[in-house]
Coordinates of C-alpha atoms in Angstrom, one line a residue:
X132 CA -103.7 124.6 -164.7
X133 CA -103.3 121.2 -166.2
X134 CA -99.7 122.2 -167.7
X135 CA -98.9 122.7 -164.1
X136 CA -100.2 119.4 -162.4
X137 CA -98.3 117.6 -165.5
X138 CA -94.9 119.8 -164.6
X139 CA -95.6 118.8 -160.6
X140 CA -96.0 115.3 -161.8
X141 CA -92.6 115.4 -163.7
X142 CA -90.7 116.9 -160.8
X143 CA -92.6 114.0 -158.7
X144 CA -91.8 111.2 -160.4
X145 CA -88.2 112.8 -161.3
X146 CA -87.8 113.4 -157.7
X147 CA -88.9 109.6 -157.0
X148 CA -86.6 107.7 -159.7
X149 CA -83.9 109.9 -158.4
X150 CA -84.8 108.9 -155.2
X151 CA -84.9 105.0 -155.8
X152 CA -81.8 105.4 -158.0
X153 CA -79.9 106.9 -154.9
X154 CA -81.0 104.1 -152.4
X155 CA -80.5 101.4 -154.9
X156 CA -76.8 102.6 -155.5
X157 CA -76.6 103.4 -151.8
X158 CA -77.7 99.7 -150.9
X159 CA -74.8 98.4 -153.2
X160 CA -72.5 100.7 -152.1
X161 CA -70.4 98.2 -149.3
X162 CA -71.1 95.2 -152.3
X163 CA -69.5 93.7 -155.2
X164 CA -71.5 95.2 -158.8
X165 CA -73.3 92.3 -160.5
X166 CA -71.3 90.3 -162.7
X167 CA -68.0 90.6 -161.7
X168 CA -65.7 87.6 -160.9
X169 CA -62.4 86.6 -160.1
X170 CA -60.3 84.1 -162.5
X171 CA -63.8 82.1 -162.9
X172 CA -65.6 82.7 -159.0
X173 CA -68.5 84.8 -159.2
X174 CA -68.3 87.3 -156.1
X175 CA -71.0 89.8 -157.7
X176 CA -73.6 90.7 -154.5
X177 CA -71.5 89.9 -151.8
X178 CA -70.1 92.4 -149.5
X179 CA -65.8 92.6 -148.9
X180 CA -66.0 89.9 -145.9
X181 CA -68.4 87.9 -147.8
X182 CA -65.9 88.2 -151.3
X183 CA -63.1 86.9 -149.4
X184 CA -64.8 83.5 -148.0
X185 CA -65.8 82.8 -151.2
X186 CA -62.8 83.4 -153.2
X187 CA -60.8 81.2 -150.3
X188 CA -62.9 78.4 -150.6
X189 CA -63.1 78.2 -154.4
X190 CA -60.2 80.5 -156.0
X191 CA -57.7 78.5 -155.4
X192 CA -59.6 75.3 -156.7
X193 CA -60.4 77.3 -159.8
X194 CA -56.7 78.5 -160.6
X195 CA -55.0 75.4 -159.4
X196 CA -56.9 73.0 -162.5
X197 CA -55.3 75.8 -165.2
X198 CA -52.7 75.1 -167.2
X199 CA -50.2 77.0 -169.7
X200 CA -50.7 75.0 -173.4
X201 CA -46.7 75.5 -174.7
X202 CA -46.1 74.3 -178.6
X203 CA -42.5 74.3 -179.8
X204 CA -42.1 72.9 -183.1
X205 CA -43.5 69.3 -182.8
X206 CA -43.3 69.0 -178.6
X207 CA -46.5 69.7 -176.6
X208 CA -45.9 70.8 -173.1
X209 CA -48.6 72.0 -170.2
X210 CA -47.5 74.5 -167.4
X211 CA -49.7 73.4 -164.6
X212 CA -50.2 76.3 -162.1
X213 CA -50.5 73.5 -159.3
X214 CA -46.8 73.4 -159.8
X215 CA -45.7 76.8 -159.5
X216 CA -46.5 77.6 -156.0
X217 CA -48.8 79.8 -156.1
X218 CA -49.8 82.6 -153.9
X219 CA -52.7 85.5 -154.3
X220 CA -53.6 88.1 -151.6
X221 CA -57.7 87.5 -151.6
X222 CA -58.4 90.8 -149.2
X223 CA -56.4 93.3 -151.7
X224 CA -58.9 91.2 -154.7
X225 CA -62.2 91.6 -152.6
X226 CA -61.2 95.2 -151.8
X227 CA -60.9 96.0 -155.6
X228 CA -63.9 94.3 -156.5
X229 CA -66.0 96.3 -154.3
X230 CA -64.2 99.5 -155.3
X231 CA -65.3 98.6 -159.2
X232 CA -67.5 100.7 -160.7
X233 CA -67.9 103.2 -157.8
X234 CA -66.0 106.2 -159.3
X235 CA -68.7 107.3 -161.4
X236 CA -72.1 109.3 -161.3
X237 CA -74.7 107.3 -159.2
X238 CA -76.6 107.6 -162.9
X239 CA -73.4 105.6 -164.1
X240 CA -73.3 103.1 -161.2
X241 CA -76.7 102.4 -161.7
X242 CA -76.5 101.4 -164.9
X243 CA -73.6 98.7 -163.8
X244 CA -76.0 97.8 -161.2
X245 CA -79.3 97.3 -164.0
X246 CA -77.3 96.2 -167.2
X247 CA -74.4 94.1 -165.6
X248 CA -71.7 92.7 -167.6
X249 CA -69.3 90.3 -167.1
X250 CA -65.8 91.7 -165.5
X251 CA -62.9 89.7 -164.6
X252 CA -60.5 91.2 -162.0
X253 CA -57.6 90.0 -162.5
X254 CA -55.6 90.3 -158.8
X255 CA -51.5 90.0 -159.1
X256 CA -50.2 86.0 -158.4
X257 CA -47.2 85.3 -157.4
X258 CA -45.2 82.0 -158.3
X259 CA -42.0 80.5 -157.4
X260 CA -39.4 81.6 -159.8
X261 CA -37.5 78.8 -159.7
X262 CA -40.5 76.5 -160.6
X263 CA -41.0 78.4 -163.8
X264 CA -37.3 78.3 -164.3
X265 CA -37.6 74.3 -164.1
X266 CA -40.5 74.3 -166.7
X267 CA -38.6 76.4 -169.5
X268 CA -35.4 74.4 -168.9
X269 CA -37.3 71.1 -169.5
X270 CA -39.1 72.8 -172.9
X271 CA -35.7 73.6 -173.5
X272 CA -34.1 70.3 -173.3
X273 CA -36.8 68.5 -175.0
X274 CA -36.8 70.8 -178.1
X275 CA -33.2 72.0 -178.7
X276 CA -31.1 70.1 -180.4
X277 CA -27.5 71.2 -181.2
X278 CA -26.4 70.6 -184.8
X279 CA -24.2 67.9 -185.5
X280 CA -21.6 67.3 -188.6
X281 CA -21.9 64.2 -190.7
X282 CA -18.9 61.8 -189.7
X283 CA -16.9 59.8 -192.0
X284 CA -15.0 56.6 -191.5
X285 CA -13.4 53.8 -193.1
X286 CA -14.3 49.9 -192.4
X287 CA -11.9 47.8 -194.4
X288 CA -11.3 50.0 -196.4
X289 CA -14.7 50.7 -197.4
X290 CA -16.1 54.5 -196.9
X291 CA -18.5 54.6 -194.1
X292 CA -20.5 58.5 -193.8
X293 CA -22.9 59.3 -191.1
X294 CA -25.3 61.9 -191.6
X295 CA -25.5 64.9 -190.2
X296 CA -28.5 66.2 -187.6
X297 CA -29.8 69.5 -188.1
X298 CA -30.3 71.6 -185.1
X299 CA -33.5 72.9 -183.5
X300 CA -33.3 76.0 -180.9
X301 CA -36.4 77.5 -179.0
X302 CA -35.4 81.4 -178.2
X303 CA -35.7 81.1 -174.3
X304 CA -36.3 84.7 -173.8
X305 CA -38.9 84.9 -175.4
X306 CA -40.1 81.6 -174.1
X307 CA -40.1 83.6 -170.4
X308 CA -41.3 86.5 -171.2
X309 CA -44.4 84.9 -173.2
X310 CA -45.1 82.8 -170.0
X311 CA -44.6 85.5 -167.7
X312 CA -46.9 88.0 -169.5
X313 CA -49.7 85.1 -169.9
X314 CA -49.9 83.9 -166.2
X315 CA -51.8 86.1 -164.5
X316 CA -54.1 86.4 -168.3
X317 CA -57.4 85.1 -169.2
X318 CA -57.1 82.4 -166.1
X319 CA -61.0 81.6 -167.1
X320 CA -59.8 80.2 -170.4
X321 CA -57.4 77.6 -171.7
X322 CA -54.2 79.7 -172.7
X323 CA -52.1 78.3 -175.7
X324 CA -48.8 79.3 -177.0
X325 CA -47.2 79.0 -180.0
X326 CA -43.5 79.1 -180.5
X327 CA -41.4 78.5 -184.0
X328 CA -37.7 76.8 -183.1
X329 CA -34.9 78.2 -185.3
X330 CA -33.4 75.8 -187.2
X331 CA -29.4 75.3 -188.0
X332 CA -27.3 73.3 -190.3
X333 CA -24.4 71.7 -189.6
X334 CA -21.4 72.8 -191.0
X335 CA -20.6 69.4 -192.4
X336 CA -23.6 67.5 -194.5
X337 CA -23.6 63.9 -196.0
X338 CA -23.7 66.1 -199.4
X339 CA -20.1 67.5 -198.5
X340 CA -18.7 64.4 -197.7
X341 CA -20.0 62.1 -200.5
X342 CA -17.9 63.7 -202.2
X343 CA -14.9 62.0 -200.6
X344 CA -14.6 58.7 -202.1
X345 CA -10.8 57.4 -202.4
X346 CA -7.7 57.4 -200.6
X347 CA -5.1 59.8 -202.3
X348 CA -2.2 59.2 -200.1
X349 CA -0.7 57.4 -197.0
X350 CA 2.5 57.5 -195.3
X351 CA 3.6 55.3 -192.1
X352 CA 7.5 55.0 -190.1
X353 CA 8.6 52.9 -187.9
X354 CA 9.1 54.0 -183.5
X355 CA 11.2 52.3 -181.1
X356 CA 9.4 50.9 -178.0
X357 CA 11.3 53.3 -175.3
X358 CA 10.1 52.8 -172.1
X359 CA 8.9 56.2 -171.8
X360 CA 6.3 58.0 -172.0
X361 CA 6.9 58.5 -176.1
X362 CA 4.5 55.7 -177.5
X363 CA 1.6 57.3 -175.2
X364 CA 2.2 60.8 -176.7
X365 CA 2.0 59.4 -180.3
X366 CA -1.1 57.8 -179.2
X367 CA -2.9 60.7 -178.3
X368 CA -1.8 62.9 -180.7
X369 CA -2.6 60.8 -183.3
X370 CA -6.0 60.1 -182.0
X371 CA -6.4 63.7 -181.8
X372 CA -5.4 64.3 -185.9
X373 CA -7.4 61.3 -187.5
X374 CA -11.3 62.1 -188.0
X375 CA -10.5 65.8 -189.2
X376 CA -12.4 66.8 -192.3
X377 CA -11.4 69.7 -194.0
X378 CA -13.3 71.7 -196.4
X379 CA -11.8 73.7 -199.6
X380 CA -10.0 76.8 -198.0
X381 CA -9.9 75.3 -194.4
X382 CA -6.1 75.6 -193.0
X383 CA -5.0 72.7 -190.5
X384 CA -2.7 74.0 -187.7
X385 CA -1.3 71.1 -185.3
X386 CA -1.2 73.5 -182.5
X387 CA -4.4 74.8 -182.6
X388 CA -5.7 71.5 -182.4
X389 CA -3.2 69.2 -180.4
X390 CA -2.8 72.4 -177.9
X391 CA -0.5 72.2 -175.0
X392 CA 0.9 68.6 -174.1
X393 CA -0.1 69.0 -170.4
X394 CA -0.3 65.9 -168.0
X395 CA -4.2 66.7 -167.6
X396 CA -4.9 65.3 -171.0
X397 CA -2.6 62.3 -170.5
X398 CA 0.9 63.6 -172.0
X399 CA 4.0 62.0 -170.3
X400 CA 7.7 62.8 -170.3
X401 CA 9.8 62.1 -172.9
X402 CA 12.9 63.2 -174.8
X403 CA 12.7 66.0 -176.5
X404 CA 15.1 68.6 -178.5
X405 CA 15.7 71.8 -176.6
X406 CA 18.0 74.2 -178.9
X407 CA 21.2 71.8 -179.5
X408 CA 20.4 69.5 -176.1
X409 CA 17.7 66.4 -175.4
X410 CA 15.6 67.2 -172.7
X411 CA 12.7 65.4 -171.1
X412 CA 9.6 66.9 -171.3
X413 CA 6.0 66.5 -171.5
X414 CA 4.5 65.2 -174.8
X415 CA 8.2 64.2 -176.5
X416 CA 7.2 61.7 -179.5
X417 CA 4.5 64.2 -181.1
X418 CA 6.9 65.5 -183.6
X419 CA 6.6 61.9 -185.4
X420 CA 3.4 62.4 -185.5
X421 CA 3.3 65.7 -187.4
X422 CA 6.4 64.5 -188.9
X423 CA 4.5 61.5 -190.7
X424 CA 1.8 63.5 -191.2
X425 CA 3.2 66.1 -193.1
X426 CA 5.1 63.3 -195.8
X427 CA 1.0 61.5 -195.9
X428 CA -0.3 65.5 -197.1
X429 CA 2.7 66.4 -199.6
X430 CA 2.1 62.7 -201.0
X431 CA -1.4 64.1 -201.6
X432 CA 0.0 67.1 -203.2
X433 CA -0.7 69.5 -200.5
X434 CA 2.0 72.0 -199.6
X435 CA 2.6 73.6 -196.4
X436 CA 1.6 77.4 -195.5
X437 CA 3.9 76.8 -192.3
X438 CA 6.5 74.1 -191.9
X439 CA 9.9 73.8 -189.6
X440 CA 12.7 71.2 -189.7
X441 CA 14.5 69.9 -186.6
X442 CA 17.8 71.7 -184.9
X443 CA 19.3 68.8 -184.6
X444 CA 18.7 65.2 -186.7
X445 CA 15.8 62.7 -185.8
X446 CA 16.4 58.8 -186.3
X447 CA 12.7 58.3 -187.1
X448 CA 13.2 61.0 -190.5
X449 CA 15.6 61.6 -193.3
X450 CA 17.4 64.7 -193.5
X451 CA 14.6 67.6 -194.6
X452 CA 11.8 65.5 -194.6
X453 CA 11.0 66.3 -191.0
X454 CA 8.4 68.6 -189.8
X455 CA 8.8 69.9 -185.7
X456 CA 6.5 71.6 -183.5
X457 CA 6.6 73.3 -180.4
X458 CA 3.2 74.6 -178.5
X459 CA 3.0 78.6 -178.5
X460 CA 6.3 78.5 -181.1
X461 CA 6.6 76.1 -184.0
X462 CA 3.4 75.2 -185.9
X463 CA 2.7 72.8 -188.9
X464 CA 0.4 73.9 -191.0
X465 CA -1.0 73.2 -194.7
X466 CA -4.1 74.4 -196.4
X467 CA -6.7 72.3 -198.4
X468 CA -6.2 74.1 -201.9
X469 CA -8.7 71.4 -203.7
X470 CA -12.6 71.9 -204.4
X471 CA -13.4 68.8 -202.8
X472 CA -13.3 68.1 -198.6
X473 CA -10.1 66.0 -197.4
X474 CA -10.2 63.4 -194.5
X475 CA -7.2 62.5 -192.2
X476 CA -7.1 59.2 -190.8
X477 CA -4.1 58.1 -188.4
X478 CA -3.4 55.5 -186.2
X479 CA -0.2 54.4 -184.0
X480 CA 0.2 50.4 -183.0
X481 CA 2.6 47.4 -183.7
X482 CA 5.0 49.7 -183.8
X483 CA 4.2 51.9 -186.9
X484 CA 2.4 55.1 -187.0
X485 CA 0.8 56.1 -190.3
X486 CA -1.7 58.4 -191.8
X487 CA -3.9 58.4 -194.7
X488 CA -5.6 61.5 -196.7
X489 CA -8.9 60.7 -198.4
X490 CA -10.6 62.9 -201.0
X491 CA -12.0 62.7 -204.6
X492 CA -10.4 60.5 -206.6
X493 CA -11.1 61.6 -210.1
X494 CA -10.9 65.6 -209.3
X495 CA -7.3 64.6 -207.9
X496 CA -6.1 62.6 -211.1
X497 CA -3.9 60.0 -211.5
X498 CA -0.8 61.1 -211.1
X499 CA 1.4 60.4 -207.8
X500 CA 4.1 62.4 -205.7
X501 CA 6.9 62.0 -202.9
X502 CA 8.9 64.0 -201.3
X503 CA 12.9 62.9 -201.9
X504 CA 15.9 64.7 -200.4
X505 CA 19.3 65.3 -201.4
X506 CA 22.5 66.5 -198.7
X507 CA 24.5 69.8 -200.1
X508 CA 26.6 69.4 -197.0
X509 CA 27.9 67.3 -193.7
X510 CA 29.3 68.5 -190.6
X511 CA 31.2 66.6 -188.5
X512 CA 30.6 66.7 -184.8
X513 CA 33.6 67.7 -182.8
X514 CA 35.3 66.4 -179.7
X515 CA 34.2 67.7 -176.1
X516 CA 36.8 66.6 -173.9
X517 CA 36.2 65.6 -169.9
X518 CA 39.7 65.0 -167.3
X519 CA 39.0 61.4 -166.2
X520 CA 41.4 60.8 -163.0
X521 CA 40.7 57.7 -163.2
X522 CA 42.8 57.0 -166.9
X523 CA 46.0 57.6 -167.1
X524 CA 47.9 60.1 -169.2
X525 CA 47.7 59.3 -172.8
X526 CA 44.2 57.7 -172.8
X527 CA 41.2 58.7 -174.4
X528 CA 37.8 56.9 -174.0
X529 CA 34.4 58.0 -176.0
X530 CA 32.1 58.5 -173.1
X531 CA 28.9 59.8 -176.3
X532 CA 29.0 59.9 -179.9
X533 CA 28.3 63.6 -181.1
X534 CA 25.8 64.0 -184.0
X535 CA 26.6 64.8 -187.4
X536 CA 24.9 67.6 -189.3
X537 CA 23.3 68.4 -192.6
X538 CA 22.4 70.6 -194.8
X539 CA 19.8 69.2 -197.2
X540 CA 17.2 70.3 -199.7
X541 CA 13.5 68.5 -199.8
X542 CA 11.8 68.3 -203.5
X543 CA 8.3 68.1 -204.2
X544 CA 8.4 64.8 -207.3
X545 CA 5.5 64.3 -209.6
X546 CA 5.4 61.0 -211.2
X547 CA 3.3 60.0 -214.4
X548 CA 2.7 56.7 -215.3
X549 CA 5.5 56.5 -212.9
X550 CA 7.5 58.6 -214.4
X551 CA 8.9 61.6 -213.2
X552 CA 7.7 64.9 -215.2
X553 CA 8.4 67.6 -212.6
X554 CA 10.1 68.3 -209.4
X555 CA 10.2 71.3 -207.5
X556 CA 12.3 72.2 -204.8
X557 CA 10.5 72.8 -201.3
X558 CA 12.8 73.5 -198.3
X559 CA 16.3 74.4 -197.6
X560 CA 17.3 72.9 -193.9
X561 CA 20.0 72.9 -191.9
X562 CA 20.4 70.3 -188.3
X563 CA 23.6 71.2 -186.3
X564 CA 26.0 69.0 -185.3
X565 CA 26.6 68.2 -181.1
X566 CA 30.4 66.8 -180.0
X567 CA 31.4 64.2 -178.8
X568 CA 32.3 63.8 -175.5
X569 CA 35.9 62.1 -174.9
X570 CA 37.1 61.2 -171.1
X571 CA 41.0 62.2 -171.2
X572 CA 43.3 60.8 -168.5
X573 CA 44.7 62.8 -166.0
X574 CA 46.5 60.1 -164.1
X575 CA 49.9 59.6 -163.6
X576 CA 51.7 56.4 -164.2
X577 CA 53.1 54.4 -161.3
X578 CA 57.0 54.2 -161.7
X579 CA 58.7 50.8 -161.9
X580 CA 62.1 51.2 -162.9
X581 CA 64.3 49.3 -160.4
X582 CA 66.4 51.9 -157.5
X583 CA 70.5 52.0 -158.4
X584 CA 72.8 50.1 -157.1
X585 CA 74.9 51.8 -154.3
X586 CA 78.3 50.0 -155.0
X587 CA 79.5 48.3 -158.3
X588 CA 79.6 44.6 -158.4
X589 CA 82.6 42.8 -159.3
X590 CA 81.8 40.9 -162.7
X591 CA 82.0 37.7 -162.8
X592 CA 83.4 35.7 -166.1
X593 CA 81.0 34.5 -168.8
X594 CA 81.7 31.1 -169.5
X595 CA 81.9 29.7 -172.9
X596 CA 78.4 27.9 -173.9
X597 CA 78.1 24.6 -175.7
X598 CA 76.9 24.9 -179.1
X599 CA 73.3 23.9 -179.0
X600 CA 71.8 21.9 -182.5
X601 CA 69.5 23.3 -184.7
X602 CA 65.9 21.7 -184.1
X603 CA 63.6 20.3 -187.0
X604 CA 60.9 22.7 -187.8
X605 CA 57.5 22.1 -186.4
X606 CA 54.5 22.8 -188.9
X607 CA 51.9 25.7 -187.2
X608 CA 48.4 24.5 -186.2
X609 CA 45.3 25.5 -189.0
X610 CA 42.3 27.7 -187.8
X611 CA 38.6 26.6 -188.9
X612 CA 37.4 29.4 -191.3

C-alpha cells in the first residue's frame, strides 16, 4: 500500500515538473533564450518585434565605435567600421535569435532557459567595398617601400656614394582576406591584427660600391655646333649612359638602354649614314656618343662582346676607332670582366663630349692602355658626272667632294711605366668610298668668226715705213714680299 501511494506520488510530481517544464518552454517559445545578444546588445526575453526595436536603437551605436587594430611592421592603423558603410538586416537577426535553441527536446530547451549562457549571433554585415579597398591601399602606401640602389657620384673629383634603402612590402592579399574574415568576428571585442612585411634588398648596396674608388680611364672629342638637332641627341644620350653602375658579369648594351631615338623622348633630326648616303633622321649625333664611349672603356681595358665600325668615314673618329649603332640592328656592347663594380660618367658641353670609367684602383693596376690605328689601304673616291647646260663644252666644275676610304686595323696597346709591353690587334674595318660629283658642260659655244667676203678686194700698196729708234729700257716696278 505505501509502495503504491510513493509510485502515485512519483507519477504526480513527474506529471507536474513535466507539466511546468512544458509551459515554461511554451511561454518562451515566441522569445529570445536568456543570454543571447547581438555584437554586444542583450535581446535575451524579448519577443521578435521587441528584438528588432532594440537592436535598431542600440546595434548600430554598438558596431559603429569598433574598430579593426592593423600592425604592419612598425605602422599602427585602425579600420573604423563608421567608415565602411555599414549595413545589417535586423528582422533576419531577431528572427534567428528567436529560432536559437528551439530545435531540441523541451528537456534541452529548458535547460537553455534555467542555465543560460552567453551566445553571440553573429548576423551577416555588409560594407562598401570600395571603402575597404581605400583602407588597404593607405596600409599599403604607408608600409611599402620599394627598394632603392645606392647611387654614386663624383663632386670635384671626389667620390660621393648614397646608400641604398632596403624595401618593405605588406602581402595585400592576405591583408584582405584577414580583414574580410575578421569583420563580421568577435564585434564585442577589440580585434587586432598582426602582419610581418617582407623585406628586399637592393641590388646595389653602399658595400658594392665602396669598392669603387678611382678613375681608371677617360676619353673626350671634339663636335661641331651644326644647327641641327645633333648637339641635343648627344645630350640625351649621354645623360642617359652616365650614372650606370655595373657589376662583375653585367653586359652594357647601348640599345637596350638608349632604345629607340623617337621624338617623344626629345630626339631631333639630324644627319645620319644610311648604307653609302647621309640622311636625316631622328637621333643622328648618338654614334659620337657610343663612339667616345667605347675609346673611354678599351682605355680601361675592357673589350667589346659586340662592336661595329662605320660604312662610310666620320670626321669626329679616326679610321677603326669608331663604334656605330643603329636601334633594332647595330649594338655596342662590352662586358665588365673585373671583380670589382665599374661606373660610367659622361657629359656633353662647350663643345666636347667625354666619358670617364671609375673602378678599383689597386685591383686594376698601374698600367695604362689606348687604342692606336694603322691604314692597310686607301680608296679613292671616283667621279660621278652631272650634264650642266649651263657650262659649255669642255668644262668641268666639282659640284661635292666624294669620300675617300679605308681599310684599317685598331690595336689594343698596353703601356708600362709608359712603355709599351704588348699590343694586340682588335678589329679589321673597312669604310667605302662615295664619288664625287662633277657638273660637265653641255653647252655649245657661240660662233664668232667673221662671214666671207662676197667679192675680192683690190689690194692696196704697202708703203714703206720709217725706221723707228730703239727706246732706252725702263726698269720693272718691285712687289712688297
Amino acid at each position: 500500500m505505501i509502495g503504491s501511494v510513493v509510485l502515485v506520488a512519483i507519477i504526480a510530481s513527474s506529471l507536474a515538473y513535466g507539466i511546468g517544464l512544458n509551459k515554461n518552454v511554451k511561454a518562451w517559445e515566441n522569445k529570445v533564450y536568456p543570454g543571447v545578444n547581438v555584437y554586444g546588445v542583450e535581446i535575451g526575453g524579448l519577443t521578435k518585434e521587441e528584438a528588432i526595436k532594440s537592436l535598431n536603437e542600440k546595434l548600430s551605436v554598438n558596431i559603429m565605435d569598433k574598430t579593426l587594430a592593423v600592425t604592419a611592421g612598425e605602422q599602427k592603423f585602425d579600420l573604423k567600421y563608421s567608415d565602411l558603410n555599414l549595413s545589417y538586416d535586423v528582422e533576419a537577426i531577431a528572427t534567428d535569435a528567436v529560432k536559437y535553441g528551439k530545435d531540441g527536446s523541451n528537456f534541452s530547451k529548458n535547460t537553455k532557459i534555467k542555465k543560460s549562457k552567453d551566445h553571440n549571433i553573429e548576423g551577416e554585415i555588409s560594407y562598401d567595398e570600395g571603402k575597404l579597398k581605400e583602407f588597404e591601399d593607405t596600409v599599403k602606401s604607408t608600409v611599402d617601400v620599394e627598394p632603392k640602389d645606392a647611387k654614386i657620384s663624383t663632386n670635384s673629383g671626389n667620390i660621393v656614394i648614397i646608400p641604398e634603402v632596403v624595401g618593405n612590402k605588406i602581402d595585400g592579399e592576405d591583408l584582405h582576406n584577414k580583414l574580410v574574415e575578421n569583420i563580421n568576428k568577435n564585434l564585442s571585442n577589440k580585434v587586432e591584427l598582426t602582419f610581418e612585411l617582407k623585406e628586399s634588398k637592393a641590388r646595389l648596396t653602399k658595400d658594392d660600391l665602396s669598392q669603387i674608388d678611382s678613375k681608371l680611364s677617360s676619353y673626350s672629342n671634339s663636335y661641331r655646333m651644326t644647327g641641327d638637332g645633333r648637339v641635343r641627341n648627344m645630350e640625351i644620350a649621354a645623360q642617359t649612359v652616365s650614372g650606370i653602375v655595373l657589376m662583375p658579369g653585367d653586359e652594357f648594351s647601348y640599345n637596350d638602354l638608349i632604345g629607340d631615338t623617337t621624338p617623344d623622348k626629345g630626339y631631333e633630326k639630324a644627319n645620319t649614314y644610311v648604307g653609302n648616303k647621309i640622311v636625316p633622321d631622328y637621333g643622328g649625333g648618338i654614334c659620337q656618343v657610343s663612339t667616345t664611349l667605347y675609346r673611354a672603356v678599351m682605355k680601361a681595358n675592357i673589350r667589346s662582346t659586340e662592336r661595329r665600325n662605320h660604312s662610310l668615314m666620320v670626321g669626329y673618329s679616326e679610321a677603326g676607332l669608331d663604334a656605330t649603332v643603329a636601334y633594332g640592328f647595330v649594338d655596342y656592347k662590352f662586358k665588365n670582366t673585373y671583380d670589382f663594380p665599374i661606373y660610367i660618367e659622361g657629359a656633353v658641353g662647350g663643345g666636347t663630349v667625354g666619358f670617364s670609367i671609375y673602378g678599383n684602383k689597386s685591383k686594376f693596376g698601374e698600367k695604362t692602355y689606348e687604342l692606336v690605328n694603322e691604314i692597310l689601304e686607301t680608296y679613292k673616291p671616283g667621279n660621278e658626272y652631272v650634264d650642266d647646260p649651263t657650262l659649255e663644252i669642255g668644262k668641268e666644275v666639282i659640284q661635292s667632294y666624294g669620300m675617300t676610304g679605308y681599310k684599317a686595323s685598331s690595336y689594343q696597346v698596353t703601356y708600362e711605366n709608359g712603355t709599351e709591353v704588348n699590343r694586340e690587334i682588335v678589329a679589321t674595318d673597312v669604310y667605302g668610298t662615295t664619288k664625287s660629283v662633277v657638273k660637265r658642260g653641255t653647252k655649245k659655244p657661240v660662233n664668232t668668226t667673221p662671214p666671207a667676203n662676197v667679192a675680192t678686194p683690190t689690194p692696196v700698196p704697202t708703203p714703206v715705213p720709217t725706221p723707228t729708234p730703239v727706246p732706252t729700257p725702263v726698269p720693272a716696278p718691285k712687289v712688297a714680299q
